[in-house]
Coordinates of C-alpha atoms in Angstrom, one line a residue:
X14 CA 122.4 86.3 86.4
X15 CA 119.4 84.7 84.8
X16 CA 118.6 85.7 81.3
X17 CA 115.1 84.4 81.4
X18 CA 112.6 87.0 80.2
X19 CA 110.2 88.6 82.7
X20 CA 106.7 87.1 81.9
X21 CA 103.5 89.1 82.5
X22 CA 101.9 85.8 83.4
X23 CA 104.4 85.0 86.2
X24 CA 103.3 85.7 89.7
X25 CA 106.7 86.0 91.5
X26 CA 109.3 87.5 89.3
X27 CA 112.3 89.1 91.1
X28 CA 113.3 92.7 90.3
X29 CA 116.7 93.6 91.6
X30 CA 118.9 91.9 94.1
X31 CA 117.5 88.9 95.9
X32 CA 117.5 89.5 99.7
X33 CA 119.0 86.9 102.0
X34 CA 116.8 85.2 104.6
X35 CA 119.2 85.5 107.6
X36 CA 122.1 87.6 108.7
X37 CA 124.0 84.3 109.2
X38 CA 124.5 84.3 105.5
X39 CA 126.6 87.5 105.4
X40 CA 129.4 85.7 103.7
X41 CA 127.2 85.2 100.7
X42 CA 127.1 89.0 100.3
X43 CA 130.9 89.1 100.1
X44 CA 130.9 86.3 97.5
X45 CA 128.2 88.2 95.5
X46 CA 130.0 91.5 95.6
X47 CA 133.3 89.8 94.4
X48 CA 131.4 88.1 91.6
X49 CA 129.6 91.2 90.6
X50 CA 132.9 93.1 90.5
X51 CA 134.7 90.5 88.5
X52 CA 131.7 90.1 86.0
X53 CA 131.4 93.8 85.5
X54 CA 135.1 94.3 85.0
X55 CA 135.0 91.7 82.3
X56 CA 132.1 93.5 80.7
X57 CA 133.9 96.7 80.8
X58 CA 137.0 95.2 79.2
X59 CA 134.8 93.9 76.4
X60 CA 134.3 97.6 75.3
X61 CA 130.7 97.1 73.9
X62 CA 129.4 99.9 71.7
X63 CA 127.5 102.4 73.8
X64 CA 125.0 103.0 71.0
X65 CA 123.7 99.4 71.5
X66 CA 122.9 100.0 75.2
X67 CA 119.9 102.0 76.4
X68 CA 119.3 103.8 73.0
X69 CA 117.2 107.0 72.8
X70 CA 114.9 107.7 69.9
X71 CA 115.8 110.6 67.6
X72 CA 115.4 114.0 69.0
X73 CA 112.9 114.7 66.2
X74 CA 110.8 111.6 66.9
X75 CA 107.8 113.0 68.7
X76 CA 105.5 110.1 67.5
X77 CA 104.7 109.0 71.1
X78 CA 101.0 109.9 71.3
X79 CA 99.7 108.4 74.5
X80 CA 97.4 110.5 76.8
X81 CA 99.6 109.3 79.6
X82 CA 102.7 111.2 80.6
X83 CA 106.1 109.7 79.7
X84 CA 107.8 107.5 82.4
X85 CA 111.3 107.6 83.7
X86 CA 112.7 104.7 85.8
X87 CA 115.9 104.3 87.9
X88 CA 116.9 100.8 88.8
X89 CA 118.2 99.4 92.1
X90 CA 121.4 97.8 93.4
X91 CA 122.6 94.7 91.4
X92 CA 120.4 95.6 88.4
X93 CA 120.8 97.6 85.2
X94 CA 118.7 99.9 83.3
X95 CA 117.4 97.5 80.6
X96 CA 117.8 93.9 81.7
X97 CA 115.3 91.8 80.0
X98 CA 114.6 89.9 83.2
X99 CA 113.8 93.0 85.3
X100 CA 113.6 96.7 84.4
X101 CA 113.5 96.1 80.6
X102 CA 110.6 93.8 81.0
X103 CA 108.8 96.4 83.1
X104 CA 109.4 98.9 80.4
X105 CA 107.8 96.6 77.9
X106 CA 104.9 96.0 80.3
X107 CA 104.2 99.7 80.7
X108 CA 104.3 100.2 76.9
X109 CA 102.0 97.3 76.3
X110 CA 99.5 98.6 78.9
X111 CA 99.8 102.2 77.8
X112 CA 100.4 102.1 74.0
X113 CA 102.3 105.1 72.7
X114 CA 103.9 106.0 76.1
X115 CA 107.5 107.1 76.0
X116 CA 109.5 105.1 78.7
X117 CA 113.1 105.7 79.6
X118 CA 115.3 104.0 82.1
X119 CA 118.3 105.8 83.6
X120 CA 121.7 104.2 83.3
X121 CA 124.7 105.1 85.3
X122 CA 127.1 104.0 82.6
X123 CA 127.4 103.4 78.9
X124 CA 127.6 99.6 79.2
X125 CA 125.6 97.1 81.2
X126 CA 128.8 96.4 83.2
X127 CA 129.5 99.9 84.4
X128 CA 125.8 100.5 84.8
X129 CA 125.5 97.5 87.2
X130 CA 128.8 98.5 88.9
X131 CA 127.5 102.0 89.3
X132 CA 124.9 100.7 91.7
X133 CA 127.7 99.7 94.1
X134 CA 130.5 102.1 93.4
X135 CA 130.5 105.8 92.5
X136 CA 129.5 109.2 93.8
X137 CA 125.7 109.4 94.1
X138 CA 125.8 113.2 93.9
X139 CA 127.6 112.9 90.6
X140 CA 125.2 110.3 89.4
X141 CA 122.2 112.5 90.2
X142 CA 123.8 115.5 88.5
X143 CA 124.4 113.5 85.4
X144 CA 120.8 112.2 85.4
X145 CA 119.5 115.7 85.6
X146 CA 121.5 116.8 82.6
X147 CA 120.6 113.6 80.7
X148 CA 116.8 114.1 81.3
X149 CA 117.0 117.7 80.3
X150 CA 118.4 116.6 76.9
X151 CA 115.4 114.4 76.1
X152 CA 112.8 116.4 74.1
X153 CA 110.2 113.6 74.6
X154 CA 110.0 114.6 78.3
X155 CA 109.4 118.3 77.6
X156 CA 105.8 118.2 78.7
X157 CA 106.6 116.4 82.0
X158 CA 106.9 112.8 83.2
X159 CA 106.1 110.4 85.9
X160 CA 109.0 108.7 87.8
X161 CA 109.3 105.2 89.2
X162 CA 112.3 104.4 91.4
X163 CA 113.2 100.8 92.4
X164 CA 114.9 100.4 95.7
X165 CA 117.8 102.9 95.9
X166 CA 116.6 104.4 92.6
X167 CA 113.7 105.8 94.6
X168 CA 115.8 108.2 96.7
X169 CA 118.0 109.0 93.7
X170 CA 115.0 110.1 91.7
X171 CA 113.8 112.1 94.7
X172 CA 117.2 113.9 94.6
X173 CA 116.6 114.7 90.9
X174 CA 113.3 116.2 91.9
X175 CA 114.6 118.3 94.8
X176 CA 117.8 119.5 93.2
X177 CA 116.8 120.0 89.6
X178 CA 113.0 120.4 89.2
X179 CA 113.3 124.2 89.2
X180 CA 116.1 124.5 86.7
X181 CA 115.6 126.1 83.3
X182 CA 115.1 123.5 80.6
X183 CA 114.5 120.7 83.1
X184 CA 111.4 118.6 82.4
X185 CA 108.9 118.5 85.3
X186 CA 108.3 115.4 87.4
X187 CA 104.6 115.0 88.1
X188 CA 104.4 111.9 90.1
X189 CA 107.1 110.1 92.0
X190 CA 106.6 106.4 92.8
X191 CA 109.2 104.6 94.9
X192 CA 109.2 100.8 95.6
X193 CA 111.3 99.8 98.6
X194 CA 113.2 103.0 98.7
X195 CA 115.5 103.9 101.6
X196 CA 114.3 107.5 102.2
X197 CA 115.5 107.5 105.8
X198 CA 118.5 105.4 104.9
X199 CA 119.7 102.0 106.2
X200 CA 121.2 101.3 109.6
X201 CA 122.3 97.6 109.4
X202 CA 122.9 94.6 107.1
X203 CA 120.1 92.5 105.6
X204 CA 118.6 90.1 108.1
X205 CA 119.1 92.4 111.2
X206 CA 115.4 93.2 111.0
X207 CA 114.7 93.9 114.8
X208 CA 114.2 97.6 114.2
X209 CA 111.8 96.9 111.4
X210 CA 109.5 95.5 114.0
X211 CA 110.2 98.0 116.8
X212 CA 112.7 95.6 118.5
X213 CA 116.4 96.3 119.3
X214 CA 119.0 94.5 117.2
X215 CA 120.5 91.3 118.5
X216 CA 124.0 91.2 120.0
X217 CA 125.5 90.0 116.6
X218 CA 123.7 92.8 114.8
X219 CA 124.9 95.4 117.3
X220 CA 128.5 94.3 116.6
X221 CA 127.9 94.6 112.9
X222 CA 126.3 98.1 113.4
X223 CA 129.4 99.3 115.2
X224 CA 131.6 98.1 112.4
X225 CA 129.4 99.7 109.7
X226 CA 129.1 103.0 111.7
X227 CA 132.9 103.2 111.8
X228 CA 133.5 102.4 108.2
X229 CA 130.7 104.1 106.4
X230 CA 131.9 107.6 107.2
X231 CA 135.6 107.1 106.3
X232 CA 136.7 109.5 103.5
X233 CA 137.0 107.2 100.6
X234 CA 134.1 105.0 101.5
X235 CA 131.6 107.8 102.2
X236 CA 132.2 109.2 98.7
X237 CA 132.7 106.0 96.6
X238 CA 130.5 103.2 98.0
X239 CA 127.0 103.9 97.0
X240 CA 125.3 102.3 100.0
X241 CA 127.5 104.2 102.5
X242 CA 126.0 107.4 101.1
X243 CA 122.6 106.6 102.5
X244 CA 123.9 104.8 105.6
X245 CA 122.3 106.5 108.6
X246 CA 123.7 105.4 112.0
X247 CA 121.1 106.3 114.7
X248 CA 123.8 105.7 117.4
X249 CA 126.2 108.2 115.8
X250 CA 123.9 110.7 114.3
X251 CA 126.4 113.6 114.8
X252 CA 128.9 111.7 112.6
X253 CA 126.2 111.1 110.0
X254 CA 125.4 114.8 109.8
X255 CA 129.1 115.7 109.7
X256 CA 130.2 113.3 107.0
X257 CA 127.2 111.9 105.0
X258 CA 127.4 113.4 101.5
X259 CA 124.0 112.5 100.1
X260 CA 121.1 111.5 102.3
X261 CA 121.6 114.1 105.0
X262 CA 121.5 116.7 102.3
X263 CA 118.4 115.6 100.4
X264 CA 116.6 115.1 103.7
X265 CA 117.5 118.7 104.7
X266 CA 118.7 117.4 108.1
X267 CA 121.5 119.9 108.7
X268 CA 120.9 123.2 110.4
X269 CA 121.1 125.2 107.2
X270 CA 118.1 124.1 105.2
X271 CA 117.7 124.2 101.4
X272 CA 114.2 125.8 100.8
X273 CA 114.3 124.9 97.2
X274 CA 114.1 121.2 98.1
X275 CA 110.8 121.8 99.8
X276 CA 109.5 123.9 97.0
X277 CA 110.3 121.3 94.5
X278 CA 108.8 118.5 96.5
X279 CA 105.5 120.5 96.7
X280 CA 105.5 120.7 92.9
X281 CA 104.6 117.0 92.8
X282 CA 101.0 116.0 92.1
X283 CA 101.6 112.7 94.0
X284 CA 104.2 110.9 96.0
X285 CA 103.6 107.2 96.2
X286 CA 105.7 105.2 98.7
X287 CA 105.6 101.4 98.5
X288 CA 106.9 99.3 101.4
X289 CA 107.5 95.5 101.1
X290 CA 105.7 93.6 103.9
X291 CA 108.5 91.1 104.5
X292 CA 111.4 93.3 103.5
X293 CA 114.6 91.9 105.3
X294 CA 117.0 93.7 103.0
X295 CA 116.2 97.3 104.0
X296 CA 116.7 97.8 107.7
X297 CA 114.4 99.3 108.8
X298 CA 111.8 98.4 106.2
X299 CA 109.8 101.5 107.2
X300 CA 112.5 103.6 105.6
X301 CA 110.4 103.1 102.5
X302 CA 107.7 105.1 104.2
X303 CA 110.1 107.7 105.7
X304 CA 110.0 105.8 109.0
X305 CA 113.2 105.9 111.2
X306 CA 114.7 103.8 114.0
X307 CA 116.1 106.4 116.4
X308 CA 118.1 103.9 118.4
X309 CA 115.3 103.2 120.8
X310 CA 112.1 102.9 118.9
X311 CA 110.7 102.9 115.4
X312 CA 109.2 106.2 114.4
X313 CA 106.5 106.3 111.8
X314 CA 106.8 109.0 109.1
X315 CA 104.4 111.3 111.0
X316 CA 106.5 111.1 114.2
X317 CA 109.8 112.0 112.7
X318 CA 111.4 115.4 113.0
X319 CA 111.7 115.6 109.3
X320 CA 107.9 115.4 109.0
X321 CA 107.0 117.4 112.1
X322 CA 109.2 120.4 111.1
X323 CA 108.5 119.8 107.4
X324 CA 112.1 120.0 106.2
X325 CA 111.4 118.8 102.7
X326 CA 107.7 119.6 102.3
X327 CA 106.6 116.0 103.1
X328 CA 104.0 117.1 105.7
X329 CA 102.5 119.8 103.6
X330 CA 102.2 117.5 100.6
X331 CA 100.7 114.8 102.9
X332 CA 98.1 117.1 104.4
X333 CA 97.1 118.2 100.9
X334 CA 96.4 114.6 100.0
X335 CA 99.5 114.2 97.9
X336 CA 101.2 111.3 99.7
X337 CA 100.0 107.7 99.3
X338 CA 101.5 104.8 101.4
X339 CA 101.1 101.4 99.9
X340 CA 102.4 97.9 100.8
X341 CA 103.4 95.2 98.4
X342 CA 103.3 91.6 99.8
X343 CA 106.6 89.8 99.9
X344 CA 110.3 90.5 100.3
X345 CA 112.3 93.3 98.9
X346 CA 111.6 93.8 95.2
X347 CA 109.6 90.7 94.9
X348 CA 107.1 92.2 92.6
X349 CA 104.6 90.3 90.4
X350 CA 103.5 91.7 87.1
X351 CA 99.9 91.5 88.2
X352 CA 100.6 93.7 91.3
X353 CA 102.8 96.1 89.3
X354 CA 100.0 96.5 86.7
X355 CA 97.2 97.1 89.2
X356 CA 99.1 99.2 91.8
X357 CA 101.5 101.2 89.6
X358 CA 100.5 101.3 85.9
X359 CA 96.7 101.4 86.3
X360 CA 96.6 103.3 89.6
X361 CA 99.2 106.0 88.9
X362 CA 100.7 105.9 85.4
X363 CA 97.6 105.7 83.3
X364 CA 96.2 109.0 84.4

């Protein structure tokens, strides 16, 4: 991984995992996963002091005096909470643009190694529960906060909202901003982008789809591989409903609905959904806007059953003017500091 510092002057700094340009390069993903696993294992064996990683201010330190609400962030796959070349740099950018603002980035582990590894392996339900407890323990958030989720961190923060917003002692999320989230899951590997443009997948991608659809719902995989926990197979929707342990729940897709999820969603003042125009990592890319490929055609957010029957309050929030759809030019998580400042900090975090 590059250790170059994220520069506010740069126009094309990558945040998160670099997407591949073609499904023909699937083998690079295998090499990357092996490399990440080996690297993170070495970091874990190094046993770095947790106090040096993602430190919090003293519980008595209430010196943050910005008129803007505090900000909570959750990173995406292949990243960590505080890397100077990605999330850590954005934290600095927010604090420079909004002096005195408290900013905290969620970590899924005590070290950079297990935090990064936690983006690939772990039980997402457990991670969300731990994040809820962690946020409730931070007094600087007691008057509320705005949340920014990057890639899969977007739906994880939505789970925090839906499952914990109502609980006693839990700070209240005011705005939720997600960049390249997978709110309707993923259905294929990067590069199989046909459904993103309302086209059926190629023959090779159909084969991959069958393999993924078989493996994602196996007992160990569905509870330990993070991406499997938001894999949504449109060709085997019944298996998805029966076995998916995360996404099907927070989307209220099963017959027994959780009314609290809808109530908590409606407590937001704004939901901002950012899609990347050339996203070839998230399939379909419209998942960032709650779009869904049903196996035959691409459904926009407004056409989905989730929206029409208002399972999580998305329709009611939208009709009240509380949902904003935005598009960031470029591929998945290719965010420039200029775009982030204009479309996230100034537009949504400043007020």
